[in-house]
């Protein structure tokens, strides 16, 4: 029997739940030569700020067992280049859901960037990143306090006509409190989780491996924690959740959907293998068949 | 660009002054023809990130690489046996441009920077260019590929820090004086390449940069650098850059 892989997100139908996570797939264009992007349910684009950014000094990649750290620090060409160049170029190749990941260093900047992205016809969803651990005075500072997260959400919702997902940080004591604050402030959905703040030290040089000292920890190792947070949030809130964190297989996708996610983002696994998403999507029907699953809706336990 | 390649051979080819081994690995399979300065990105079993290693020689059905055992990834790679297979991304990066040279080429390699120079030398020789190769090592036991360069008809000059082979001193001390080169190409430690570019003055040149990489294919932006022409990704826009673009 033909399996129905489609899912729905705020009224938007995705052909499947698999979405490369922001920061692990560039602007999609970089991978267009590797496979047909149209097999993807959606693409979350690289985090974008108002101004162009180089990001942090290198080295900004480190490794650990079953995972990695990055301290890229939001390298991006700026919001104008996103809407005038990157998205239009991507739209020539891709007809699935395009998710603009928006960062900022102030509530006003988030609001400005979202207003610009909202007017871009190629963008379907705004994903507001209040959880980047690699920039100071912005990013995660807004995502670790319920009031600050709510303030950003309110400001963005005031200018947006498209669905707004707030991407949450796992670097908090109670992610449910942050999630509820965003929901009450009007968020249409939530993406969780961003990376965990981590660190490696080179024991030969006695220096941090990353030039920035610390960075965001992602990869298979974080999957159980991310899954737990998706489960808690999706049972505490009534808005849809995109589950993210350590997803590396079709089985992980089903597990995230069972935890309550409506769609699933794949992050660090793309860095290991640029063909990770196509491989996961290809494996889904067979796994669904084995488990007697015909469609991917209502898998939440 | 993802291929399964089989290990044909994997053996120690040299040992440096600190006792670190250099391995020569020959891979067979549908690798496709790669250009000098390009690299492969090898998934080492048990480790999360791939290991980027520059290509020393390439044909449609095989790849030759040299790597020094400096960390966990290369240590695991060194333990792999002929017959085992590896998941490899092939044909990565923007390599050297042999067509930039219309006459006499100078190739300068430091340590395992000799490896990409080998494929470049082959490309230049097939274009009929005269090639002078200058290699620098810490000590004689670290030297690799000397016979191969000579067999290709290159004029070879070697410097070692301890004087155990060739000229005693830096690679710049072994560059023959009084020759007129069209252009030069270099690969090695950053400080060495900077000295090479300075020593060669106005001669056009290209250098291969190195950085810790994430994806190796230009979409994670982990290995970005500033250049005179703006921000570039070392894995995708490089690793080879024109010397004028490099901000030392």
Coordinates of C-alpha atoms in Angstrom, one line a residue:
Chain A
X1 CA 0.0 0.0 0.0
X2 CA 1.2 3.5 -0.8
X3 CA 2.1 5.4 2.3
X4 CA 0.9 8.9 2.9
X5 CA 3.9 10.9 4.2
X6 CA 2.3 14.2 4.2
X7 CA 1.8 16.4 7.3
X8 CA 0.1 19.7 8.0
X9 CA 1.7 22.7 9.7
X10 CA -0.6 25.7 10.4
X11 CA -2.7 25.0 7.4
X12 CA 0.3 24.4 5.1
X13 CA 0.6 20.9 3.7
X14 CA 4.1 19.4 3.6
X15 CA 4.8 16.4 1.3
X16 CA 6.6 14.8 4.2
X17 CA 7.7 15.8 7.7
X18 CA 11.4 16.0 7.0
X19 CA 13.0 19.5 7.1
X20 CA 16.7 20.3 7.1
X21 CA 17.3 22.5 10.2
X22 CA 18.5 26.0 10.0
X23 CA 22.3 26.3 9.8
X24 CA 22.8 22.8 8.5
X25 CA 21.6 23.3 5.0
X26 CA 22.7 26.8 4.0
X27 CA 20.1 28.5 1.9
X28 CA 19.3 25.2 0.1
X29 CA 21.0 26.4 -3.0
X30 CA 24.4 25.1 -1.9
X31 CA 22.9 21.5 -2.0
X32 CA 20.9 21.9 -5.2
X33 CA 23.5 20.1 -7.2
X34 CA 23.5 17.0 -4.9
X35 CA 19.8 15.9 -5.1
X36 CA 16.4 17.2 -6.1
X37 CA 15.4 19.5 -3.2
X38 CA 11.7 18.9 -4.0
X39 CA 11.8 15.6 -2.1
X40 CA 12.1 17.7 1.1
X41 CA 9.0 18.6 3.1
X42 CA 10.4 22.0 3.9
X43 CA 13.7 23.8 4.2
X44 CA 14.7 26.0 7.2
X45 CA 17.1 28.5 5.8
X46 CA 20.3 29.8 7.5
X47 CA 19.6 32.2 10.4
X48 CA 19.5 35.7 9.1
X49 CA 20.1 39.1 10.8
X50 CA 19.4 42.6 9.6
X51 CA 23.0 43.3 8.7
X52 CA 25.5 40.9 6.9
X53 CA 27.6 39.0 9.4
X54 CA 30.9 37.0 9.1
X55 CA 30.3 35.3 12.4
X56 CA 32.9 34.1 14.9
X57 CA 36.6 33.5 14.3
X58 CA 37.7 30.0 13.2
X59 CA 38.1 27.2 14.2
X60 CA 34.3 27.1 14.8
X61 CA 33.7 23.4 14.4
X62 CA 34.6 20.7 16.9
X63 CA 33.7 17.1 17.4
X64 CA 32.6 14.9 20.2
X65 CA 31.3 11.3 20.5
X66 CA 28.1 11.1 18.5
X67 CA 27.9 14.8 18.0
X68 CA 29.6 18.1 17.2
X69 CA 29.9 21.7 18.3
X70 CA 29.6 24.8 16.2
X71 CA 30.3 28.4 16.9
X72 CA 29.6 29.7 13.4
X73 CA 27.8 32.7 15.0
X74 CA 25.1 33.4 12.4
X75 CA 27.2 34.1 9.3
X76 CA 24.7 35.4 6.8
X77 CA 24.3 38.0 4.0
X78 CA 21.6 40.0 5.8
X79 CA 17.8 40.2 5.5
X80 CA 17.7 42.2 2.3
X81 CA 19.9 39.6 0.5
X82 CA 17.8 36.8 1.9
X83 CA 14.5 38.2 0.4
X84 CA 16.0 39.7 -2.8
X85 CA 18.5 37.0 -3.7
X86 CA 18.5 33.7 -1.8
X87 CA 14.8 33.0 -1.6
X88 CA 14.0 34.0 -5.2
X89 CA 16.9 31.7 -6.4
X90 CA 15.7 28.9 -4.2
X91 CA 12.1 29.3 -5.4
X92 CA 13.2 28.6 -9.0
X93 CA 14.3 25.1 -7.8
X94 CA 12.0 24.3 -4.9
X95 CA 8.2 24.3 -4.4
X96 CA 8.0 22.9 -0.8
X97 CA 7.8 24.9 2.4
X98 CA 10.4 27.6 2.8
X99 CA 11.1 28.6 6.4
X100 CA 13.0 31.8 7.0
X101 CA 15.0 31.6 10.2
X102 CA 15.1 35.1 11.7
X103 CA 17.6 36.3 14.3
X104 CA 18.2 39.6 16.0
X105 CA 20.0 41.6 18.7
X106 CA 17.0 43.5 19.9
X107 CA 13.2 43.2 19.9
X108 CA 13.1 45.9 17.2
X109 CA 15.5 44.0 15.0
X110 CA 13.5 40.8 15.2
X111 CA 10.4 42.8 14.4
X112 CA 12.1 44.6 11.4
X113 CA 13.5 41.4 10.0
X114 CA 10.2 39.5 10.3
X115 CA 8.4 42.4 8.6
X116 CA 10.8 42.2 5.7
X117 CA 10.6 38.4 5.5
X118 CA 6.8 38.4 5.8
X119 CA 6.6 40.5 2.6
X120 CA 8.7 38.0 0.6
X121 CA 6.3 35.9 -1.4
X122 CA 8.7 32.9 -1.4
X123 CA 8.7 32.5 2.3
X124 CA 5.9 30.3 3.9
X125 CA 6.9 30.3 7.6
X126 CA 8.9 32.6 9.9
X127 CA 11.0 30.8 12.4
X128 CA 12.1 33.2 15.1
X129 CA 15.4 32.1 16.5
X130 CA 15.6 33.2 20.1
X131 CA 18.1 30.4 20.9
X132 CA 21.4 30.9 19.1
X133 CA 24.1 30.2 21.7
X134 CA 26.8 31.7 19.6
X135 CA 26.2 35.4 19.7
X136 CA 26.4 37.8 22.5
X137 CA 23.6 40.3 23.4
X138 CA 21.1 38.5 21.2
X139 CA 19.9 35.1 20.2
X140 CA 19.7 32.9 23.3
X141 CA 19.4 35.9 25.6
X142 CA 15.8 36.2 24.4
X143 CA 15.1 32.5 24.6
X144 CA 16.1 31.8 28.2
X145 CA 13.6 34.1 29.8
X146 CA 9.8 33.7 29.4
X147 CA 9.2 37.4 29.5
X148 CA 11.8 38.2 26.9
X149 CA 10.7 35.4 24.6
X150 CA 7.1 36.6 24.9
X151 CA 8.2 40.2 24.1
X152 CA 9.9 39.0 20.9
X153 CA 6.9 36.9 20.0
X154 CA 4.5 39.7 20.5
X155 CA 6.5 42.2 18.5
X156 CA 6.9 39.7 15.6
X157 CA 3.3 38.7 15.6
X158 CA 2.3 42.4 15.4
X159 CA 4.0 42.6 11.9
X160 CA 3.6 39.1 10.5
X161 CA 0.8 37.7 8.5
X162 CA 2.5 34.3 8.0
X163 CA 2.8 31.6 10.6
X164 CA 5.4 32.4 13.3
X165 CA 7.3 29.6 14.9
X166 CA 9.6 30.4 17.8
X167 CA 12.7 28.3 17.9
X168 CA 13.5 27.5 21.6
X169 CA 16.7 27.0 23.4
X170 CA 17.2 23.8 25.5
X171 CA 19.6 25.8 27.7
X172 CA 16.9 26.5 30.3
X173 CA 15.6 25.0 33.5
X174 CA 12.0 24.7 32.4
X175 CA 11.4 24.8 28.6
X176 CA 7.7 24.4 29.1
X177 CA 7.5 27.8 30.9
X178 CA 9.2 29.4 27.9
X179 CA 7.0 27.5 25.4
X180 CA 3.8 28.6 27.3
X181 CA 5.0 32.2 27.3
X182 CA 5.4 32.1 23.6
X183 CA 2.1 30.5 23.0
X184 CA 0.3 33.0 25.2
X185 CA 2.1 35.8 23.3
X186 CA 0.6 34.6 20.0
X187 CA 3.1 32.2 18.5
X188 CA 1.6 29.9 15.8
X189 CA 4.1 27.2 16.5
X190 CA 7.3 26.2 18.2
X191 CA 10.6 24.7 16.9
X192 CA 12.6 22.8 19.5
X193 CA 15.4 22.4 20.3
X194 CA 18.3 24.6 19.2
X195 CA 21.8 23.4 20.2
X196 CA 23.1 22.9 23.8
X197 CA 25.8 25.2 24.9
X198 CA 29.0 23.1 25.1
X199 CA 32.8 23.2 25.1
X200 CA 35.9 21.1 24.2
X201 CA 39.4 21.7 25.4
X202 CA 42.5 20.5 23.4
X203 CA 44.5 18.7 26.1
X204 CA 47.7 19.2 24.1
X205 CA 47.4 23.0 23.7
X206 CA 45.3 23.4 26.9
X207 CA 43.1 25.8 24.9
X208 CA 39.4 25.6 23.9
X209 CA 39.1 23.8 20.5
X210 CA 36.7 26.5 19.3
X211 CA 38.1 30.0 18.9
X212 CA 34.9 31.4 20.5
X213 CA 35.5 29.1 23.5
X214 CA 32.0 27.6 23.6
X215 CA 29.6 26.5 21.0
X216 CA 26.3 24.8 20.2
X217 CA 26.3 21.0 20.8
X218 CA 24.2 19.0 18.4
X219 CA 24.1 15.5 16.8
X220 CA 22.8 12.1 17.7
X221 CA 23.9 12.4 21.3
X222 CA 21.2 15.0 22.1
X223 CA 18.3 13.1 20.6
X224 CA 16.8 11.7 23.9
X225 CA 16.9 15.2 25.6
X226 CA 15.4 16.9 22.5
X227 CA 12.7 14.2 22.3
X228 CA 11.9 14.6 26.0
X229 CA 11.5 18.4 25.6
X230 CA 9.3 17.9 22.5
X231 CA 7.1 15.5 24.4
X232 CA 6.8 17.9 27.4
X233 CA 6.1 21.0 25.3
X234 CA 3.7 19.3 22.9
X235 CA 1.7 18.0 25.8
X236 CA 1.7 21.4 27.6
X237 CA 0.9 23.6 24.6
X238 CA -1.8 23.3 21.8
X239 CA 0.2 24.9 19.0
X240 CA 2.2 22.7 16.6
X241 CA 5.8 21.8 17.3
X242 CA 8.7 21.1 14.9
X243 CA 10.9 18.6 16.6
X244 CA 14.6 19.0 16.2
X245 CA 17.7 17.6 17.9
X246 CA 19.8 14.6 17.0
X247 CA 17.4 13.2 14.4
X248 CA 19.4 10.8 12.1
X249 CA 17.1 8.1 10.9
X250 CA 13.5 7.4 9.8
X251 CA 13.0 5.7 13.2
X252 CA 14.0 9.0 14.9
X253 CA 11.4 10.9 12.7
X254 CA 8.7 8.5 13.8
X255 CA 9.8 8.8 17.5
X256 CA 9.6 12.6 17.2
X257 CA 6.1 12.5 15.7
X258 CA 5.1 10.1 18.5
X259 CA 6.5 12.5 21.0
X260 CA 4.1 15.1 19.6
X261 CA 5.9 16.9 16.8
X262 CA 4.0 17.8 13.7
X263 CA 7.1 18.0 11.6
X264 CA 10.7 17.0 12.2
X265 CA 13.9 18.9 11.5
X266 CA 17.2 17.2 10.7
X267 CA 20.3 19.1 11.7
X268 CA 23.8 17.9 12.4
X269 CA 23.2 14.7 10.5
X270 CA 23.3 16.8 7.3
X271 CA 26.8 17.9 8.2
X272 CA 27.9 14.2 8.5
X273 CA 26.2 13.3 5.3
X274 CA 24.7 15.8 2.9
X275 CA 22.4 13.0 1.7
X276 CA 21.0 12.4 5.1
X277 CA 17.5 13.8 4.4
X278 CA 16.9 12.0 1.2
X279 CA 18.0 8.7 2.9
X280 CA 15.6 9.3 5.8
X281 CA 12.7 10.1 3.5
X282 CA 13.4 7.1 1.3
X283 CA 13.5 4.8 4.4
X284 CA 10.2 6.1 5.9
X285 CA 7.6 4.1 3.8
X286 CA 9.3 0.8 4.5
X287 CA 9.6 1.5 8.2
X288 CA 5.9 2.6 8.3
X289 CA 5.0 -0.6 6.5
X290 CA 6.9 -2.7 9.1
X291 CA 5.1 -0.9 11.9
X292 CA 1.6 -0.9 10.2
X293 CA 1.5 2.8 9.9
X294 CA -0.3 4.2 6.9
X295 CA 0.0 8.0 7.4
X296 CA 2.0 10.3 9.7
X297 CA -0.9 12.2 11.3
X298 CA -2.0 11.5 14.9
X299 CA 1.0 9.5 15.9
X300 CA 1.3 11.5 19.1
X301 CA 1.2 9.3 22.2
Chain B
X1 CA 29.6 12.8 -5.0
X2 CA 29.3 10.2 -2.2
X3 CA 31.1 7.0 -3.1
X4 CA 32.0 3.7 -1.4
X5 CA 35.7 3.2 -2.0
X6 CA 37.7 0.2 -1.2
X7 CA 41.1 0.3 0.5
X8 CA 43.7 -1.1 -1.9
X9 CA 46.7 -0.4 0.3
X10 CA 47.3 1.6 3.6
X11 CA 50.8 1.6 4.9
X12 CA 53.3 3.8 6.7
X13 CA 55.4 5.8 4.2
X14 CA 57.3 8.2 6.4
X15 CA 58.0 9.2 10.1
X16 CA 58.6 12.8 11.2
X17 CA 60.9 14.2 13.8
X18 CA 58.3 13.7 16.5
X19 CA 57.7 10.1 15.6
X20 CA 54.4 10.8 13.9
X21 CA 53.7 8.5 11.0
X22 CA 52.6 9.4 7.5
X23 CA 50.4 6.9 5.8
X24 CA 49.9 6.3 2.1
X25 CA 46.4 5.1 1.3
X26 CA 45.2 3.9 -2.1
X27 CA 41.5 3.8 -2.6
X28 CA 39.7 2.0 -5.5
X29 CA 36.2 2.5 -6.8
X30 CA 34.1 4.9 -8.8
X31 CA 35.9 8.0 -7.6
X32 CA 35.8 10.1 -10.7
X33 CA 38.7 12.2 -12.0
X34 CA 39.7 14.9 -9.4
X35 CA 41.9 17.9 -9.9
X36 CA 44.9 19.0 -7.9
X37 CA 44.1 20.9 -4.8
X38 CA 40.7 19.2 -4.4
X39 CA 40.0 16.9 -1.5
X40 CA 38.1 13.9 -0.4
X41 CA 36.1 13.9 2.9
X42 CA 36.2 10.5 4.6
X43 CA 33.7 9.2 7.1
X44 CA 35.9 7.4 9.6
X45 CA 33.9 4.6 11.2
X46 CA 33.0 5.5 14.8
X47 CA 33.6 9.3 14.5
X48 CA 31.0 11.9 13.9
X49 CA 32.6 14.3 11.4
X50 CA 34.3 13.4 8.2
X51 CA 38.1 13.9 7.7
X52 CA 39.1 16.1 4.7
X53 CA 42.3 14.9 3.0
X54 CA 43.8 16.4 -0.1
X55 CA 44.2 14.3 -3.2
X56 CA 47.7 13.2 -4.2
X57 CA 46.8 11.4 -7.3
X58 CA 43.5 10.6 -9.1
X59 CA 42.1 8.5 -11.9
X60 CA 38.6 7.5 -12.7
X61 CA 39.0 4.3 -10.7
X62 CA 41.3 5.2 -7.9
X63 CA 42.5 7.9 -5.4
X64 CA 45.8 8.2 -3.7
X65 CA 46.0 10.1 -0.4
X66 CA 48.7 10.8 2.2
X67 CA 47.8 11.6 5.8
X68 CA 49.8 12.1 8.9
X69 CA 48.6 10.4 12.1
X70 CA 47.9 13.5 14.3
X71 CA 44.6 12.8 16.0
X72 CA 41.9 10.3 16.6
X73 CA 40.5 10.3 13.1
X74 CA 43.8 9.6 11.3
X75 CA 44.8 7.1 14.0
X76 CA 41.7 5.1 13.2
X77 CA 42.2 5.5 9.5
X78 CA 45.8 4.1 10.0
X79 CA 44.4 0.9 11.5
X80 CA 42.1 0.1 8.6
X81 CA 43.1 -2.8 6.3
X82 CA 43.1 -3.4 2.6
X83 CA 39.7 -4.8 1.5
X84 CA 37.8 -2.6 4.0
X85 CA 35.6 0.1 2.5
X86 CA 35.1 3.7 3.3
X87 CA 32.2 6.2 2.7
X88 CA 33.9 9.1 0.9
X89 CA 32.7 12.4 -0.5
X90 CA 34.8 12.9 -3.7
X91 CA 35.7 15.8 -5.9
X92 CA 35.4 18.5 -3.2
X93 CA 36.8 22.0 -3.3
X94 CA 38.2 24.5 -5.8
X95 CA 41.7 23.3 -6.7
X96 CA 44.8 24.7 -8.4
X97 CA 44.6 26.1 -11.9
X98 CA 47.4 24.6 -14.0
X99 CA 46.3 26.6 -17.0
X100 CA 47.4 29.8 -15.3
X101 CA 50.9 28.7 -16.1
X102 CA 52.0 29.2 -19.7
X103 CA 55.8 28.5 -19.2
X104 CA 57.7 27.5 -16.1
X105 CA 56.0 26.5 -12.9
X106 CA 57.3 26.5 -9.4
X107 CA 55.7 24.2 -6.9
X108 CA 56.5 24.6 -3.2
X109 CA 55.3 22.0 -0.7
X110 CA 55.8 21.9 3.1
X111 CA 55.5 18.5 4.8
X112 CA 52.4 16.8 3.4
X113 CA 51.8 19.9 1.3
X114 CA 53.8 17.8 -1.1
X115 CA 50.8 15.5 -1.7
X116 CA 48.6 17.9 -3.8
X117 CA 51.7 19.2 -5.5
X118 CA 52.1 15.7 -6.9
X119 CA 48.9 15.7 -8.9
X120 CA 49.5 19.3 -9.9
X121 CA 52.9 18.3 -11.2
X122 CA 51.3 15.6 -13.3
X123 CA 48.7 18.0 -14.7
X124 CA 51.4 20.6 -15.5
X125 CA 53.7 18.1 -17.2
X126 CA 50.8 16.8 -19.3
X127 CA 50.4 20.4 -20.5
X128 CA 54.1 20.4 -21.4
X129 CA 55.1 22.8 -18.7
X130 CA 58.6 22.8 -17.1
X131 CA 58.1 22.2 -13.4
X132 CA 60.5 23.0 -10.5
X133 CA 59.4 21.4 -7.3
X134 CA 60.7 22.5 -3.9
X135 CA 59.8 20.5 -0.9
X136 CA 60.5 21.2 2.8
X137 CA 60.5 18.6 5.6
X138 CA 61.6 18.6 9.2
X139 CA 63.9 15.6 8.6
X140 CA 64.9 13.1 5.9
X141 CA 62.7 10.3 7.3
X142 CA 59.6 12.6 6.8
X143 CA 60.2 13.0 3.1
X144 CA 57.6 11.5 0.7
X145 CA 57.1 11.4 -3.1
X146 CA 60.7 12.4 -4.1
X147 CA 61.1 9.6 -6.6
X148 CA 57.6 10.3 -8.0
X149 CA 58.4 13.9 -8.8
X150 CA 61.7 13.0 -10.4
X151 CA 59.9 10.3 -12.5
X152 CA 57.6 13.0 -13.8
X153 CA 60.6 15.0 -15.0
X154 CA 60.4 17.7 -12.5
X155 CA 63.5 19.5 -11.2
X156 CA 63.4 18.6 -7.5
X157 CA 64.9 20.5 -4.6
X158 CA 64.6 19.6 -1.0
X159 CA 65.2 21.4 2.3
X160 CA 65.2 19.9 5.8
X161 CA 65.2 21.7 9.1
X162 CA 67.9 19.4 10.5
X163 CA 70.0 19.2 7.2
X164 CA 69.6 15.5 7.0
X165 CA 68.4 15.8 3.4
X166 CA 69.1 18.6 0.8
X167 CA 69.6 22.1 1.9
X168 CA 69.6 22.8 5.7
X169 CA 66.9 25.3 6.5
X170 CA 63.5 26.4 5.4
X171 CA 61.8 25.6 2.1
X172 CA 62.4 29.2 0.9
X173 CA 66.2 28.5 1.3
X174 CA 65.9 25.7 -1.4
X175 CA 64.1 27.7 -4.1
X176 CA 66.7 28.0 -6.9
X177 CA 67.7 31.6 -7.4
X178 CA 67.9 33.3 -10.8
X179 CA 65.1 31.3 -12.4
X180 CA 62.2 33.1 -14.2
X181 CA 58.9 31.4 -13.1
X182 CA 55.6 32.2 -14.8
X183 CA 53.7 31.4 -11.6
X184 CA 54.0 29.4 -8.4
X185 CA 51.7 27.1 -6.4
X186 CA 52.1 26.3 -2.7
X187 CA 50.7 24.1 0.0
X188 CA 51.9 23.7 3.5
X189 CA 51.7 25.4 6.9
X190 CA 50.3 29.0 6.8
X191 CA 53.5 30.5 8.0
X192 CA 55.5 28.7 5.3
X193 CA 53.1 29.8 2.5
X194 CA 53.3 33.4 3.7
X195 CA 57.1 33.2 3.6
X196 CA 57.0 31.7 0.1
X197 CA 54.6 34.4 -1.2
X198 CA 56.9 37.1 0.3
X199 CA 60.1 35.5 -1.2
X200 CA 58.6 35.2 -4.6
X201 CA 57.5 38.9 -4.8
X202 CA 55.5 39.8 -7.9
X203 CA 55.3 36.3 -9.4
X204 CA 51.6 35.2 -9.6
X205 CA 50.7 32.4 -7.3
X206 CA 48.1 30.2 -5.7
X207 CA 48.1 28.8 -2.2
X208 CA 46.0 26.1 -0.5
X209 CA 44.5 27.0 2.8
X210 CA 43.4 24.7 5.7
X211 CA 40.7 25.0 8.3
X212 CA 38.7 22.7 10.6
X213 CA 35.7 21.8 8.4
X214 CA 32.1 20.7 9.2
X215 CA 30.3 19.6 6.1
X216 CA 33.2 19.9 3.6
X217 CA 30.8 20.9 0.9
X218 CA 30.0 24.5 1.4
X219 CA 26.7 24.6 3.3
X220 CA 27.5 24.7 7.0
X221 CA 29.7 27.8 6.8
X222 CA 32.0 26.4 9.5
X223 CA 35.3 27.1 7.7
X224 CA 34.7 30.6 6.4
X225 CA 37.6 33.1 6.0
X226 CA 38.1 36.7 5.1
X227 CA 39.7 37.4 1.7
X228 CA 40.5 40.5 -0.2
X229 CA 37.4 39.7 -2.4
X230 CA 35.1 39.1 0.6
X231 CA 34.0 36.2 2.8
X232 CA 34.8 32.8 1.3
X233 CA 34.3 29.2 2.4
X234 CA 37.6 27.3 2.5
X235 CA 35.9 24.0 1.7
X236 CA 34.0 25.2 -1.4
X237 CA 35.4 28.5 -2.7
X238 CA 38.9 27.2 -1.8
X239 CA 40.9 25.5 -0.5
X240 CA 43.0 27.1 -3.2
X241 CA 43.0 30.9 -3.5
X242 CA 45.0 33.3 -5.6
X243 CA 47.7 34.8 -3.3
X244 CA 46.4 38.3 -3.8
X245 CA 43.1 37.3 -2.2
X246 CA 44.6 35.8 0.9
X247 CA 44.7 37.9 4.0
X248 CA 47.7 36.6 5.9

